[in-house]
Amino acid sequence: MATNELELQAVIGFKGNVPHGLILHPDNEHLIYPLGSTVVIRNLIEKTQTFLQGHDDQISTLSLSPSGRYIASGQKTYMGFPADIIVWDFETRQQIRRLRLHKVSVSSISFSCNEKYLASVGGQDDNSLVVWSLTTGAAICGSPAAPDIAHDVKFFNNDDTKLITGGNYNLRLWQFDEINKKVRPTDANVASLKRKITNLVISADDTMAYCGTETGDMLEVRLTSQFSLNRTGPPGPPRGQLFSLGVTSIAILRNGDLLVGTGDGTIAKLDREKLRIKAQCKVLGGVLSLALTNDSTHFFCGTSQSNVYWVDVDSLTPELRNTCHYDRINDIVFPYNYSDVFATCSVNDIRVWNAKNKQELLRIQVPNLECFCVCFTRDGKHIVSGWSDGKIRCFLPQSGRLVYVINDAHANGVTALTATNDCSRLVSGGMEGEVRVWRIGKHTQSMEASMKEHRGRVWDLKVRSNDKEAVSASADGSCIVWNLENFSRVTCLFESTMFKKVLYHPDESQLLTTGSDRKITYWDTFDGQAIRMLDGSEGGEINTLDITRDGDHFVSGGEDRLVKLWNYDEGICHLVGVGHSGVVTQVRISPDQRMIVSAGAEGAIFVWKMPHDLRQTASNTQ
């Protein structure tokens, strides 16, 4: 297997459901956030990105040291496996420590004020508190965090021997004794109050802790010798005003006022004296991150729907700065011979992206429906899409205006779609195995033929350059080449697999297929015989393929979460792209052969640099 890695050029995405996952560096120039198994450092001034890669699964927590010198990231993994914490040097962007003790997942990480120690809390299967030495990378001491699950940990701002943890019906103050290698807990006195604490923040003078709860209120707890509940807020009838879907994040302003983010997307500013609401605003998605600037005049807000807002503290007016998919991406497509834009479709919408600055240009939403497939017509005038309600919808690519709808195109959903090169017909595949050909007129759309030979979902369709034949790949273990003139079967390819992807070699003498058997197969288009079979993956089925314009190389992606670049003639994988934390659902090579775009089940879009020598040969062929 190849040892060389594909170079990551850019990412589009932000994992918004990681608590406190959006962090503004003290220099006010860099935004740090997780995306899949990668930590992204984005320079806000120069608009550049750098990537920290070392995790092998999804990042579950992120923390920055008080001076901004270190970044720590923890991950999730599978049951029974250790979940690593990696400490990175911000300046060099290098890994300096890998801490391995927690099982399954890491819930929260906190640096001590002098940056000598790191405290971490494991997930519900581990639920232990561990204090680490940053100088040696060794665990100093540990203890079960609480009788029930602990969610968050915070060191005091001025004392590196004290920290607090909060979770389900528990709030504890810990005294850290390095000499005797012990942490000793003291439970908070909250009387009969029972709350599930999801996040904590400590005041600058270490006298108060503010705890956000799933109930929707906030606890103010004294951190003095008493360590007891001071009050709950915000006040209101009859037992206080509750925020909908819980308090999910808290930040303290310089003047002592509090910013509170909630699960329903409300951001509220609370008065320090009485914890009353002074102002509030609404954003899209639950607010899980609040990242204040040094002067506390503005802050970045990260939501569960992967939106990043820039908000003014005084007026609380949110301004959308970044957005991306927050659920599985089903398809990626470039317009014919044009690499400056590409479209993606997800569980909830279609989005068109600028390939140069990676900004969203257009969003098309159809409420409560999933878009399975999308394609541009060859002339670039229309975006055609297949949806879970069985309809084919066509939109204008600049305005997103609906042009036409083909109702009842397929029962239970349109799963594959392609347009002929003369833009006069569409070929569609459905969830139940039908392949249908549609004549697209100026004002009408009519079905020319319905071909029912597949017995399972049609995963992919491709049309030959002369528009006379099309090939369909199905989950029933067959790929059928259809004649689009008399609508009959030309040849059929059988294999004991669920075919996921099929494509023509650029000279159309061979077909390339892949599927659930983890094999990549070359077929002769003349007689339908298998010519060659490659082991495409060791760890899971392959979902997607794409081939370069000259046919010398192709890329694959699948359940092993890797993007692989292969030599077509040699059948050898030369480069591997590591970064996705979910299954790779789609890969595409841009028409100018300069980049590879991949999308995953976690909602991330990764843009990889095509190696320079391959780019040259492809452009020479062009």
Coordinates of C-alpha atoms in Angstrom, one line a residue:
M1 CA 0.0 0.0 0.0
A2 CA 1.1 3.5 -0.7
T3 CA 3.0 5.4 1.9
N4 CA 2.8 8.9 0.4
E5 CA 0.0 11.2 1.3
L6 CA -2.1 13.4 -0.8
E7 CA -1.6 17.1 0.1
L8 CA -4.7 18.7 1.6
Q9 CA -5.3 22.1 0.0
A10 CA -8.5 23.3 1.8
V11 CA -11.5 22.1 3.7
I12 CA -15.1 23.3 3.7
G13 CA -16.7 22.5 6.9
F14 CA -16.8 22.9 10.7
K15 CA -17.9 20.2 13.1
G16 CA -20.4 22.3 15.0
N17 CA -21.5 19.6 17.5
V18 CA -18.2 19.5 19.3
P19 CA -18.7 21.4 22.6
H20 CA -16.5 24.6 22.8
G21 CA -15.0 23.4 19.4
L22 CA -14.7 26.9 17.9
I23 CA -11.7 28.7 19.5
L24 CA -10.3 32.2 18.8
H25 CA -6.5 32.3 19.4
P26 CA -5.4 35.2 21.7
D27 CA -3.7 36.9 18.7
N28 CA -7.2 37.5 17.3
E29 CA -6.0 36.3 13.9
H30 CA -6.5 32.5 14.0
L31 CA -9.7 30.5 14.4
I32 CA -9.2 26.9 15.5
Y33 CA -11.9 24.2 15.0
P34 CA -12.3 20.5 14.4
L35 CA -13.4 18.9 11.1
G36 CA -13.6 15.1 11.2
S37 CA -10.3 13.8 12.4
T38 CA -8.5 17.0 11.4
V39 CA -7.9 20.2 13.4
V40 CA -8.1 23.3 11.2
I41 CA -6.2 26.5 11.9
R42 CA -7.7 29.3 9.8
N43 CA -5.9 32.6 9.4
L44 CA -8.7 35.2 9.4
I45 CA -6.5 38.0 7.8
E46 CA -4.8 36.1 5.1
K47 CA -7.7 33.6 4.5
T48 CA -5.4 30.6 4.6
Q49 CA -5.8 27.2 6.3
T50 CA -3.3 24.8 8.0
F51 CA -4.2 21.3 9.2
L52 CA -3.1 19.3 12.2
Q53 CA -3.5 15.6 11.3
G54 CA -2.8 12.7 13.7
H55 CA -6.2 11.4 14.9
D56 CA -7.7 8.3 13.3
D57 CA -11.3 9.0 14.2
Q58 CA -13.6 11.9 15.0
I59 CA -12.4 14.7 17.2
S60 CA -14.7 15.0 20.3
T61 CA -13.1 17.9 22.2
L62 CA -10.7 20.7 21.7
S63 CA -8.8 23.1 24.0
L64 CA -6.3 26.0 23.8
S65 CA -3.8 26.8 26.5
P66 CA -4.2 30.3 28.2
S67 CA -1.2 31.8 26.3
G68 CA -2.2 30.2 23.0
R69 CA 1.0 28.2 22.8
Y70 CA -0.5 24.7 22.9
I71 CA -3.6 23.1 21.4
A72 CA -5.0 19.8 22.8
S73 CA -7.5 17.6 20.9
G74 CA -9.2 14.4 22.1
Q75 CA -11.0 11.9 19.9
K76 CA -13.7 9.2 19.9
T77 CA -13.0 5.7 18.9
Y78 CA -14.6 2.2 19.0
M79 CA -15.7 0.3 22.1
G80 CA -12.7 -1.2 23.9
F81 CA -10.1 0.9 22.1
P82 CA -8.0 3.7 23.7
A83 CA -9.0 7.3 22.7
D84 CA -5.9 9.5 22.3
I85 CA -5.3 13.1 23.3
I86 CA -2.8 14.9 21.1
V87 CA -1.0 18.1 22.3
W88 CA 0.2 20.3 19.4
D89 CA 2.6 23.3 19.3
F90 CA 0.7 26.2 17.8
E91 CA 3.8 27.9 16.3
T92 CA 5.4 24.9 14.6
R93 CA 2.0 23.1 14.0
Q94 CA 3.7 19.9 15.2
Q95 CA 2.5 17.2 17.5
I96 CA 4.5 17.3 20.8
R97 CA 2.7 14.8 23.0
R98 CA 0.3 11.9 22.5
L99 CA -1.5 11.0 25.7
R100 CA -3.2 7.6 25.8
L101 CA -5.2 6.3 28.8
H102 CA -8.9 7.0 28.2
K103 CA -11.1 4.4 26.7
V104 CA -13.6 5.0 23.8
S105 CA -13.8 8.8 24.0
V106 CA -12.5 12.0 25.6
S107 CA -15.2 14.4 26.8
S108 CA -13.3 17.5 27.9
I109 CA -9.8 18.9 28.2
S110 CA -8.4 21.8 30.2
F111 CA -5.0 23.4 30.6
S112 CA -3.7 24.7 33.9
C113 CA -3.0 28.5 34.2
N114 CA 0.8 28.0 34.1
E115 CA 0.5 25.4 31.2
K116 CA 2.4 22.7 33.2
Y117 CA -0.6 20.4 33.5
L118 CA -3.5 19.1 31.5
A119 CA -6.7 17.7 32.9
S120 CA -9.0 15.4 30.9
V121 CA -12.3 13.6 31.5
G122 CA -13.2 10.4 29.6
G123 CA -16.6 9.7 28.0
Q124 CA -19.4 7.7 29.6
D125 CA -17.7 4.4 29.1
D126 CA -14.5 5.7 30.8
N127 CA -15.7 8.5 33.1
S128 CA -12.3 9.1 34.7
L129 CA -10.5 12.3 35.5
V130 CA -6.7 12.3 34.7
V131 CA -4.1 15.0 35.3
W132 CA -1.1 14.9 32.9
S133 CA 2.3 16.5 33.0
L134 CA 2.9 18.5 29.8
T135 CA 6.7 18.4 30.3
T136 CA 6.9 14.6 30.5
G137 CA 3.7 13.6 28.8
A138 CA 3.0 11.1 31.7
A139 CA -0.2 10.8 33.7
I140 CA 0.4 12.1 37.2
C141 CA -2.8 10.9 38.9
G142 CA -6.4 9.9 38.1
S143 CA -9.7 9.2 39.7
P144 CA -13.2 8.2 38.8
A145 CA -14.7 11.6 37.9
A146 CA -18.1 11.0 39.6
P147 CA -20.7 8.4 40.4
D148 CA -22.6 9.4 37.3
I149 CA -21.3 10.8 33.9
A150 CA -19.0 13.9 33.9
H151 CA -19.2 16.2 30.9
D152 CA -16.8 19.1 31.5
V153 CA -13.6 19.9 33.4
K154 CA -12.0 23.3 34.1
F155 CA -8.7 24.4 35.9
F156 CA -8.9 27.5 38.0
N157 CA -7.6 30.7 36.3
N158 CA -5.0 31.5 38.9
D159 CA -4.4 28.3 40.8
D160 CA -3.0 25.2 39.1
T161 CA -3.8 22.9 42.0
K162 CA -7.6 23.3 41.8
L163 CA -10.1 22.2 39.2
I164 CA -13.8 21.5 38.9
T165 CA -15.8 18.9 37.0
G166 CA -19.5 18.9 36.2
G167 CA -21.9 16.3 34.8
N168 CA -25.1 14.4 35.4
Y169 CA -26.2 15.3 39.0
N170 CA -22.6 16.0 40.0
L171 CA -20.4 19.1 40.6
R172 CA -17.0 18.6 42.2
L173 CA -14.1 20.7 43.3
W174 CA -10.8 18.8 43.0
Q175 CA -7.6 19.5 45.0
F176 CA -4.6 18.4 43.0
D177 CA -1.6 17.2 45.0
E178 CA 1.4 16.5 42.7
I179 CA 3.8 15.4 45.5
N180 CA 1.5 12.6 46.6
K181 CA 0.0 12.0 43.2
K182 CA -3.6 12.4 44.3
V183 CA -6.7 14.4 43.3
R184 CA -9.2 14.8 46.2
P185 CA -12.8 15.7 45.5
T186 CA -15.3 17.9 47.3
D187 CA -18.9 17.7 46.3
A188 CA -20.8 21.0 45.9
N189 CA -23.5 21.8 48.3
V190 CA -26.5 22.3 46.0
A191 CA -29.2 21.2 48.5
S192 CA -32.0 19.3 46.8
L193 CA -31.3 20.7 43.4
K194 CA -30.7 18.0 40.7
R195 CA -29.3 19.1 37.4
K196 CA -27.4 17.7 34.4
I197 CA -24.5 20.1 34.0
T198 CA -23.2 20.2 30.4
N199 CA -20.6 23.0 30.5
L200 CA -18.6 25.1 33.0
V201 CA -16.9 28.5 33.1
I202 CA -15.0 30.1 36.0
S203 CA -14.8 33.8 36.7
A204 CA -11.4 35.6 36.3
D205 CA -10.9 35.9 40.0
D206 CA -11.8 32.3 40.7
T207 CA -14.6 33.2 43.1
M208 CA -17.6 31.9 41.1
A209 CA -18.3 29.1 38.7
Y210 CA -21.2 29.3 36.2
C211 CA -22.7 25.9 35.1
G212 CA -25.0 25.4 32.1
T213 CA -27.7 22.7 32.5
E214 CA -29.9 20.6 30.3
T215 CA -32.9 21.9 32.2
G216 CA -32.3 25.4 30.7
D217 CA -31.1 27.4 33.8
M218 CA -27.7 28.4 35.0
L219 CA -26.2 27.7 38.4
E220 CA -23.9 30.2 40.1
V221 CA -21.6 28.4 42.5
R222 CA -19.2 29.9 45.1
L223 CA -15.7 28.5 44.8
T224 CA -14.6 29.7 48.2
S225 CA -14.2 27.4 51.2
Q226 CA -18.0 26.8 51.3
F227 CA -18.3 25.5 47.6
S228 CA -22.0 25.9 47.6
L229 CA -24.8 27.0 45.3
N230 CA -25.2 30.8 45.4
R231 CA -28.2 31.2 43.0
T232 CA -29.8 30.1 39.8
G233 CA -30.7 32.3 36.8
P234 CA -32.1 33.9 34.9
P235 CA -34.9 34.8 37.4
G236 CA -38.6 34.6 36.4
P237 CA -41.9 33.2 37.5
P238 CA -42.5 30.9 39.2
R239 CA -39.1 29.1 39.5
G240 CA -36.9 31.1 37.1
Q241 CA -36.9 31.5 33.4
L242 CA -35.7 28.5 31.5
F243 CA -33.9 28.5 28.1
S244 CA -35.3 26.0 25.6
L245 CA -33.2 22.9 24.9
G246 CA -30.8 23.7 27.7
V247 CA -27.8 26.0 28.2
T248 CA -25.1 24.7 25.9
S249 CA -22.3 27.3 26.3
I250 CA -21.3 30.2 28.6
A251 CA -18.7 33.0 28.2
I252 CA -17.8 35.8 30.7
L253 CA -17.4 39.3 29.4
R254 CA -14.7 41.7 30.8
N255 CA -17.3 43.6 32.8
G256 CA -18.6 40.4 34.4
D257 CA -21.8 40.1 32.3
L258 CA -22.5 36.6 30.9
L259 CA -23.1 35.4 27.4
V260 CA -25.3 32.3 27.2
G261 CA -25.8 30.0 24.2
T262 CA -28.8 27.6 24.1
G263 CA -29.9 24.5 22.3
D264 CA -32.6 26.3 20.4
G265 CA -30.2 28.8 18.9
T266 CA -30.7 31.7 21.3
I267 CA -27.8 33.9 22.4
A268 CA -28.5 35.9 25.5
K269 CA -26.6 38.5 27.4
L270 CA -27.1 38.3 31.2
D271 CA -26.6 41.0 33.8
R272 CA -23.9 40.1 36.4
E273 CA -25.8 41.5 39.4
K274 CA -29.2 39.7 39.0
L275 CA -28.6 37.3 36.1
R276 CA -31.4 39.0 34.2
I277 CA -31.6 38.9 30.4
K278 CA -30.4 42.2 29.0
A279 CA -30.5 41.3 25.3
Q280 CA -30.9 38.3 23.1
C281 CA -30.8 37.1 19.4
K282 CA -31.4 33.9 17.4
V283 CA -29.1 31.9 15.2
L284 CA -29.6 28.7 13.2
G285 CA -28.7 25.6 15.2
G286 CA -27.8 25.0 18.9
V287 CA -25.1 27.3 20.1
L288 CA -22.2 25.1 21.3
S289 CA -19.2 27.5 21.0
L290 CA -18.7 31.1 22.0
A291 CA -15.2 32.5 21.2
L292 CA -14.7 36.1 22.5
T293 CA -12.1 38.6 21.2
N294 CA -9.5 39.9 23.6
D295 CA -11.4 43.2 24.1
S296 CA -14.8 41.4 24.6
T297 CA -16.5 43.6 22.0
H298 CA -17.2 40.8 19.5
F299 CA -17.3 37.0 19.5
F300 CA -17.6 34.1 17.1
C301 CA -20.5 31.7 17.6
G302 CA -20.4 28.1 16.4
T303 CA -23.7 26.2 16.0
S304 CA -24.7 22.5 15.7
Q305 CA -25.8 23.2 12.1
S306 CA -22.1 24.0 11.3
N307 CA -22.7 27.8 10.9
V308 CA -20.2 30.3 12.2
Y309 CA -21.5 33.7 13.1
W310 CA -19.6 37.0 14.0
V311 CA -21.6 38.8 16.7
D312 CA -21.3 42.3 18.1
V313 CA -21.6 42.1 22.0
D314 CA -23.4 45.4 22.4
S315 CA -26.1 45.0 19.8
L316 CA -26.1 41.2 19.6
T317 CA -26.6 41.2 15.8
P318 CA -25.3 38.0 14.3
E319 CA -23.6 38.1 10.9
L320 CA -23.1 34.7 9.1
R321 CA -19.4 34.2 8.3
N322 CA -19.2 30.5 7.3
T323 CA -21.6 27.8 6.6
C324 CA -21.4 24.2 5.3
H325 CA -23.3 20.9 5.4
Y326 CA -23.8 19.4 8.8
D327 CA -25.0 16.0 7.6
R328 CA -24.1 13.3 5.0
I329 CA -23.2 14.6 1.6
N330 CA -24.6 12.4 -1.2
D331 CA -23.1 13.8 -4.4
I332 CA -20.6 16.2 -5.8
V333 CA -20.6 17.5 -9.4
F334 CA -18.7 20.0 -11.5
P335 CA -20.2 21.7 -14.6
Y336 CA -18.8 20.4 -17.9
N337 CA -15.3 21.8 -18.5
Y338 CA -15.5 24.4 -15.8
S339 CA -13.6 24.1 -12.5
D340 CA -14.4 27.4 -10.7
V341 CA -17.6 26.1 -9.1
F342 CA -19.0 22.8 -8.0
A343 CA -22.3 21.6 -6.4
T344 CA -23.0 19.3 -3.5
C345 CA -26.2 17.7 -2.3
S346 CA -26.9 16.6 1.2
V347 CA -29.6 15.3 3.4
N348 CA -31.3 18.7 3.5
D349 CA -30.2 20.8 0.6
I350 CA -28.1 21.5 -2.6
R351 CA -25.3 24.0 -2.3
V352 CA -23.1 25.6 -5.0
W353 CA -19.6 26.5 -4.0
N354 CA -16.9 28.8 -5.3
A355 CA -13.9 26.4 -5.8
K356 CA -11.4 29.2 -5.4
N357 CA -12.3 30.9 -2.2
K358 CA -14.4 27.9 -0.9
Q359 CA -17.4 30.2 -0.2
E360 CA -21.1 29.2 -0.6
L361 CA -22.7 30.9 -3.7
L362 CA -26.2 29.4 -3.6
R363 CA -28.3 27.2 -1.4
I364 CA -31.4 25.4 -2.6
Q365 CA -33.6 23.8 0.1
V366 CA -36.7 21.7 -0.1
P367 CA -38.0 21.2 3.4
N368 CA -38.0 17.7 4.9
L369 CA -36.7 16.0 1.8
E370 CA -33.3 14.4 1.0
C371 CA -31.5 15.0 -2.2
F372 CA -29.9 11.8 -3.4
C373 CA -28.2 13.0 -6.6
V374 CA -27.4 16.2 -8.6
C375 CA -26.0 17.0 -12.0
F376 CA -25.4 20.0 -14.3
T377 CA -26.6 19.9 -17.9
R378 CA -23.7 20.0 -20.3
D379 CA -24.5 23.6 -21.3
G380 CA -24.4 24.6 -17.6
K381 CA -27.8 26.2 -17.8
H382 CA -29.6 23.9 -15.3
I383 CA -29.0 22.0 -12.1
V384 CA -31.1 18.7 -12.2
S385 CA -31.6 16.8 -8.9
G386 CA -33.3 13.6 -7.7
W387 CA -35.1 13.6 -4.4
S388 CA -36.5 11.2 -1.8
D389 CA -40.1 12.0 -2.6
G390 CA -39.6 10.5 -6.1
K391 CA -39.5 13.8 -8.0
I392 CA -36.9 15.2 -10.3
R393 CA -36.4 19.0 -9.8
C394 CA -34.6 21.3 -12.1
F395 CA -33.2 24.7 -10.9
L396 CA -31.3 27.6 -12.3
P397 CA -27.7 27.6 -11.2
Q398 CA -27.4 31.3 -10.4
S399 CA -30.7 32.2 -8.8
G400 CA -31.8 28.7 -7.6
R401 CA -35.2 29.3 -9.1
L402 CA -37.3 26.2 -9.8
V403 CA -37.7 25.6 -13.5
Y404 CA -39.7 22.4 -13.6
V405 CA -40.6 19.3 -11.6
I406 CA -41.2 15.8 -12.9
N407 CA -43.7 14.3 -10.5
D408 CA -43.7 10.6 -9.6
A409 CA -40.5 10.0 -11.6
H410 CA -39.6 7.0 -9.3
A411 CA -41.3 5.4 -6.4
N412 CA -39.5 5.8 -3.1
G413 CA -36.9 8.2 -4.5
V414 CA -34.7 9.2 -7.5
T415 CA -31.3 7.7 -6.7
A416 CA -29.2 8.3 -9.8
L417 CA -29.4 10.9 -12.5
T418 CA -27.5 12.1 -15.6
A419 CA -28.2 14.3 -18.6
T420 CA -27.3 13.4 -22.2
N421 CA -24.6 15.5 -23.9
D422 CA -27.1 17.2 -26.2
C423 CA -29.2 18.3 -23.2
S424 CA -32.4 17.0 -24.7
R425 CA -32.8 14.0 -22.4
L426 CA -32.4 12.8 -18.8
V427 CA -31.7 9.3 -17.7
S428 CA -32.8 8.5 -14.1
G429 CA -32.6 5.5 -11.8
G430 CA -34.8 4.8 -8.8
M431 CA -34.8 3.1 -5.5
E432 CA -36.7 0.1 -6.9
G433 CA -34.5 -0.5 -9.9
E434 CA -36.2 1.2 -12.8
V435 CA -34.1 3.1 -15.4
R436 CA -36.2 5.8 -17.1
V437 CA -35.4 8.1 -20.0
W438 CA -37.1 11.6 -20.1
R439 CA -37.4 13.9 -23.1
I440 CA -36.9 17.5 -21.9
G441 CA -38.7 20.1 -24.1
K442 CA -38.9 23.8 -23.8
H443 CA -42.2 23.6 -21.8
T444 CA -42.8 19.9 -21.3
Q445 CA -41.1 16.9 -19.8
S446 CA -42.2 13.4 -21.0
M447 CA -41.1 9.9 -20.3
E448 CA -39.7 8.1 -23.4
A449 CA -39.0 4.7 -21.9
S450 CA -39.0 2.8 -18.6
M451 CA -36.6 -0.1 -18.4
K452 CA -37.1 -2.5 -15.5
E453 CA -34.5 -5.2 -15.2
H454 CA -32.7 -4.3 -12.0
R455 CA -34.1 -5.7 -8.8
G456 CA -32.4 -3.3 -6.4
R457 CA -31.5 0.3 -6.1
V458 CA -29.8 2.0 -9.0
W459 CA -26.7 3.6 -7.5
D460 CA -25.1 5.2 -10.6
L461 CA -25.7 6.1 -14.3
K462 CA -23.3 7.2 -17.0
V463 CA -24.0 8.1 -20.7
R464 CA -21.6 7.6 -23.6
S465 CA -20.3 10.6 -25.4
N466 CA -22.4 9.8 -28.5
D467 CA -25.6 9.6 -26.4
K468 CA -26.5 6.2 -27.9
E469 CA -25.8 4.1 -24.8
A470 CA -26.0 4.4 -21.0
V471 CA -24.8 2.1 -18.2
S472 CA -26.4 1.6 -14.9
A473 CA -25.0 0.1 -11.7
S474 CA -27.3 -1.5 -9.2
A475 CA -27.4 -3.0 -5.7
D476 CA -28.7 -6.3 -7.2
G477 CA -25.2 -7.2 -8.4
S478 CA -25.5 -6.2 -12.1
C479 CA -24.4 -3.4 -14.4
I480 CA -26.5 -3.1 -17.5
V481 CA -25.5 -1.2 -20.7
W482 CA -28.7 0.2 -22.4
N483 CA -29.3 1.2 -25.9
L484 CA -30.9 4.7 -25.8
E485 CA -32.3 4.4 -29.3
N486 CA -34.4 1.3 -29.0
F487 CA -34.3 1.1 -25.2
S488 CA -33.1 -2.4 -24.9
R489 CA -30.3 -4.1 -23.0
V490 CA -27.0 -4.4 -24.9
T491 CA -24.8 -6.2 -22.3
C492 CA -25.0 -7.1 -18.7
L493 CA -22.1 -7.4 -16.2
F494 CA -22.7 -9.7 -13.2
E495 CA -20.7 -9.9 -10.0
S496 CA -21.5 -11.0 -6.4
T497 CA -21.5 -7.5 -5.1
M498 CA -23.7 -4.4 -4.6
F499 CA -22.4 -2.2 -7.4
K500 CA -22.0 1.4 -6.1
K501 CA -20.2 3.2 -9.0
V502 CA -19.6 2.7 -12.7
L503 CA -17.7 4.9 -15.2
Y504 CA -16.4 4.8 -18.7
H505 CA -12.7 5.0 -19.4
P506 CA -12.2 8.2 -21.5
D507 CA -11.6 6.2 -24.7
E508 CA -14.9 4.2 -23.8
S509 CA -13.2 0.8 -24.5
Q510 CA -13.5 -0.2 -20.8
L511 CA -15.7 0.3 -17.8
L512 CA -14.6 0.7 -14.2
T513 CA -16.9 -0.5 -11.4
T514 CA -16.7 -0.9 -7.6
G515 CA -19.0 -1.8 -4.8
S516 CA -19.5 -3.7 -1.5
D517 CA -16.9 -6.5 -2.3
R518 CA -14.1 -3.9 -1.9
K519 CA -12.9 -4.7 -5.5
I520 CA -12.3 -2.3 -8.4
T521 CA -13.0 -4.1 -11.6
Y522 CA -12.1 -3.3 -15.2
W523 CA -14.6 -4.5 -17.9
D524 CA -14.5 -4.7 -21.7
T525 CA -17.4 -2.7 -23.1
F526 CA -17.6 -4.9 -26.2
D527 CA -18.3 -8.3 -24.7
G528 CA -18.9 -7.4 -21.0
Q529 CA -16.1 -9.6 -19.7
A530 CA -14.0 -8.7 -16.6
I531 CA -10.4 -7.9 -17.6
R532 CA -8.9 -7.2 -14.2
M533 CA -9.8 -7.0 -10.6
L534 CA -8.0 -4.9 -7.9
D535 CA -8.3 -5.0 -4.1
G536 CA -9.4 -1.5 -3.6
S537 CA -9.6 -1.5 0.2
E538 CA -8.8 -3.5 3.2
G539 CA -11.2 -1.9 5.6
G540 CA -14.7 -1.6 4.0
E541 CA -16.7 -1.2 0.8
I542 CA -15.8 1.3 -1.8
N543 CA -18.5 3.9 -2.6
T544 CA -17.1 6.1 -5.3
L545 CA -14.7 6.4 -8.2
D546 CA -13.6 9.1 -10.7
I547 CA -11.1 9.1 -13.5
T548 CA -8.7 11.7 -14.9
R549 CA -9.3 13.2 -18.4
D550 CA -6.4 11.2 -19.9
G551 CA -7.5 8.0 -18.2
D552 CA -4.0 7.4 -16.7
H553 CA -5.2 7.8 -13.1
F554 CA -8.4 7.3 -11.0
V555 CA -9.4 8.1 -7.4
S556 CA -11.5 6.0 -5.0
G557 CA -13.1 6.5 -1.6
G558 CA -15.2 4.4 0.7
E559 CA -15.8 3.1 4.2
D560 CA -12.1 3.1 5.1
R561 CA -12.4 6.9 5.1
L562 CA -9.4 7.2 2.8
V563 CA -9.1 9.0 -0.6
K564 CA -6.8 6.9 -2.9
L565 CA -5.1 7.9 -6.1
W566 CA -4.4 4.9 -8.4
N567 CA -2.4 4.4 -11.6
Y568 CA -4.9 2.9 -14.2
D569 CA -2.5 0.8 -16.1
E570 CA -0.4 -0.4 -13.2
G571 CA -3.3 -0.9 -10.9
I572 CA -1.2 0.4 -8.0
C573 CA -2.3 3.0 -5.4
H574 CA 0.3 5.8 -5.3
L575 CA -1.1 8.4 -2.9
V576 CA -3.6 8.3 0.0
G577 CA -5.6 11.2 1.5
V578 CA -6.2 11.0 5.2
G579 CA -8.7 13.4 6.9
H580 CA -12.3 12.2 6.8
S581 CA -13.8 10.9 10.0
G582 CA -16.9 9.5 8.2
V583 CA -17.4 7.2 5.3
V584 CA -16.2 8.9 2.0
T585 CA -19.4 9.1 0.0
Q586 CA -18.2 10.9 -3.2
V587 CA -15.0 12.0 -4.9
R588 CA -14.6 14.2 -8.0
I589 CA -11.6 15.3 -10.1
S590 CA -12.0 18.9 -11.3
P591 CA -12.1 19.3 -15.1
D592 CA -8.8 21.2 -15.1
Q593 CA -7.2 18.2 -13.2
R594 CA -5.8 20.5 -10.5
M595 CA -7.7 19.2 -7.5
I596 CA -9.7 16.3 -6.1
V597 CA -12.8 17.1 -4.1
S598 CA -14.1 14.5 -1.6
A599 CA -17.1 14.5 0.6
G600 CA -18.0 12.4 3.6
A601 CA -20.9 11.2 5.8
E602 CA -19.8 13.7 8.5
G603 CA -20.7 16.6 6.2
A604 CA -17.1 17.7 5.4
I605 CA -15.7 18.6 2.0
F606 CA -12.0 18.1 1.5
V607 CA -10.1 19.6 -1.4
W608 CA -6.8 17.8 -2.2
K609 CA -4.0 19.0 -4.5
M610 CA -3.5 16.9 -7.6
P611 CA 0.3 16.1 -7.8
H612 CA 2.0 18.4 -10.2
D613 CA 3.4 15.8 -12.5
L614 CA -0.1 14.2 -13.0
R615 CA -1.5 17.7 -13.6
Q616 CA 1.0 18.3 -16.4
T617 CA 0.3 15.1 -18.2
A618 CA -3.5 15.7 -18.0
S619 CA -3.2 19.2 -19.4
N620 CA -0.9 18.0 -22.2
T621 CA -3.6 15.5 -23.1
Q622 CA -6.2 18.2 -23.1

